[in-house]
CSV table of C-alpha atoms in Angstrom, one decimal:
chain,number,residue,atom,x,y,z
M,24,MET,CA,0.0,0.0,0.1
M,25,TYR,CA,1.3,3.5,-1.0
M,26,LYS,CA,2.7,5.4,2.1
M,27,HIS,CA,2.0,9.1,2.4
M,28,ILE,CA,5.1,11.2,2.6
M,29,PRO,CA,4.5,14.8,4.0
M,30,ILE,CA,5.6,17.6,1.8
M,31,HIS,CA,7.0,21.2,2.5
M,32,GLU,CA,4.4,23.8,3.4
M,33,ARG,CA,4.9,25.8,0.2
M,34,ASN,CA,4.9,22.8,-2.1
M,35,ILE,CA,2.2,20.6,-3.9
M,36,ARG,CA,2.1,17.1,-5.2
M,37,VAL,CA,1.8,16.6,-9.0
M,38,LEU,CA,1.1,13.3,-10.5
M,39,ARG,CA,3.3,12.0,-13.2
M,40,LEU,CA,1.1,9.5,-15.2
M,41,LEU,CA,3.4,7.0,-17.0
M,42,PRO,CA,2.6,6.2,-20.6
M,43,ASN,CA,1.3,2.9,-22.0
M,44,PRO,CA,-0.2,2.2,-25.4
M,45,ILE,CA,-2.4,-0.5,-24.0
M,46,LYS,CA,-5.5,1.3,-22.6
M,47,THR,CA,-6.5,-1.7,-20.4
M,48,ALA,CA,-3.0,-1.9,-18.8
M,49,GLN,CA,-2.8,-1.0,-15.1
M,50,LEU,CA,-2.4,2.8,-14.4
M,51,GLU,CA,1.1,3.6,-13.2
M,52,CYS,CA,2.3,7.0,-11.7
M,53,GLU,CA,4.7,8.7,-9.5
M,54,LEU,CA,3.9,11.6,-7.1
M,55,ILE,CA,6.4,14.4,-7.3
M,56,GLU,CA,6.8,17.3,-5.0
M,57,ALA,CA,6.9,20.7,-6.7
M,58,ALA,CA,7.6,24.1,-5.2
M,59,LEU,CA,4.8,26.7,-5.8
M,60,ASP,CA,7.4,29.3,-7.0
M,61,ASP,CA,9.0,26.9,-9.5
M,62,LEU,CA,6.2,24.6,-10.8
M,63,PRO,CA,6.7,22.4,-13.8
M,64,ARG,CA,4.0,22.6,-16.5
M,65,TYR,CA,1.0,20.5,-15.6
M,66,GLU,CA,-2.7,20.1,-16.3
M,67,ALA,CA,-5.4,20.1,-13.6
M,68,ILE,CA,-8.2,17.6,-13.9
M,69,SER,CA,-11.7,18.3,-12.9
M,70,TYR,CA,-14.1,15.4,-12.5
M,71,THR,CA,-16.9,14.4,-10.2
M,72,TRP,CA,-16.4,12.1,-7.3
M,73,ASP,CA,-20.0,11.4,-7.3
M,74,GLY,CA,-20.0,10.0,-3.8
M,75,GLN,CA,-17.6,7.2,-4.8
M,76,LEU,CA,-15.2,5.6,-2.4
M,77,PRO,CA,-11.7,4.5,-3.5
M,78,SER,CA,-12.1,1.0,-4.9
M,79,TRP,CA,-9.8,1.0,-7.9
M,80,GLU,CA,-6.1,0.5,-7.9
M,81,ILE,CA,-3.3,2.4,-9.4
M,82,ASN,CA,0.4,1.6,-9.1
M,83,CYS,CA,2.2,4.6,-7.5
M,84,HIS,CA,6.0,4.2,-6.9
M,85,GLY,CA,5.5,0.4,-7.1
M,86,GLU,CA,2.9,0.4,-4.4
M,87,LYS,CA,-0.8,0.1,-4.6
M,88,LEU,CA,-2.9,3.3,-4.2
M,89,MET,CA,-6.6,3.2,-4.2
M,90,ILE,CA,-8.7,5.8,-6.3
M,91,THR,CA,-12.3,6.3,-7.4
M,92,GLU,CA,-13.8,4.7,-10.4
M,93,ASN,CA,-14.3,8.1,-11.9
M,94,ALA,CA,-10.5,9.0,-11.4
M,95,ASP,CA,-9.6,5.8,-13.0
M,96,THR,CA,-11.9,6.5,-15.9
M,97,VAL,CA,-10.4,10.0,-16.5
M,98,LEU,CA,-6.7,8.7,-16.2
M,99,ARG,CA,-7.3,6.0,-18.6
M,100,ARG,CA,-9.0,8.2,-21.1
M,101,PHE,CA,-6.2,10.6,-21.1
M,102,ARG,CA,-3.1,8.5,-20.6
M,103,ARG,CA,-0.7,8.9,-23.5
M,104,ASP,CA,0.8,6.1,-25.5
M,105,SER,CA,4.5,7.1,-25.4
M,106,GLU,CA,5.1,10.1,-23.1
M,107,GLU,CA,4.4,10.9,-19.5
M,108,TRP,CA,1.9,13.5,-18.5
M,109,LEU,CA,2.1,15.8,-15.5
M,110,LEU,CA,-1.2,16.6,-14.0
M,111,TRP,CA,-2.9,17.7,-10.7
M,112,ILE,CA,-5.9,15.6,-9.7
M,113,ASP,CA,-7.3,16.3,-6.2
M,114,PHE,CA,-8.1,12.8,-5.0
M,115,ILE,CA,-4.6,11.7,-5.6
M,116,CYS,CA,-2.4,14.9,-5.2
M,117,ILE,CA,-4.1,16.0,-1.9
M,118,TYR,CA,-5.7,12.9,-0.4
M,119,SER,CA,-3.4,10.2,-1.3
M,120,HIS,CA,-2.7,9.4,2.4
M,121,ARG,CA,-6.4,8.8,3.4
M,122,THR,CA,-7.7,5.2,3.7
M,123,THR,CA,-11.2,6.6,4.3
M,124,MET,CA,-12.8,9.7,2.7
M,125,LYS,CA,-15.2,12.3,3.9
M,126,ASP,CA,-17.9,13.6,1.8
M,127,PRO,CA,-16.2,15.9,-0.6
M,128,ARG,CA,-18.8,18.6,-0.2
M,129,THR,CA,-17.7,19.2,3.4
M,130,LEU,CA,-14.0,19.5,2.6
M,131,ARG,CA,-12.3,23.0,2.7
M,132,PHE,CA,-9.4,23.9,0.6
M,133,ALA,CA,-6.8,26.4,2.0
M,134,PRO,CA,-3.7,27.9,0.4
């Protein structure tokens, strides 16, 4: 199981989605720490949690990380065949350390 690693206060996590030309292959990624004042180019993904609980697996640094079905669908749809993709997706980049999830409507985001 993926182990959460705390990050510096002025940094964020960005997901590096590894390429695979086989759309049904397991999703593989790495979480990288990036400084807010020196961010790499990345894309933010917006999708609905739709009340889902994490029940789908992604391979993160060789460890199992649980994500929602909707997150899995979005990542599979946009995974590239031959180049990695840097992105920010809330469920993974913010909440990768949670084994249980609160209702997302009650979460507060702070800088």
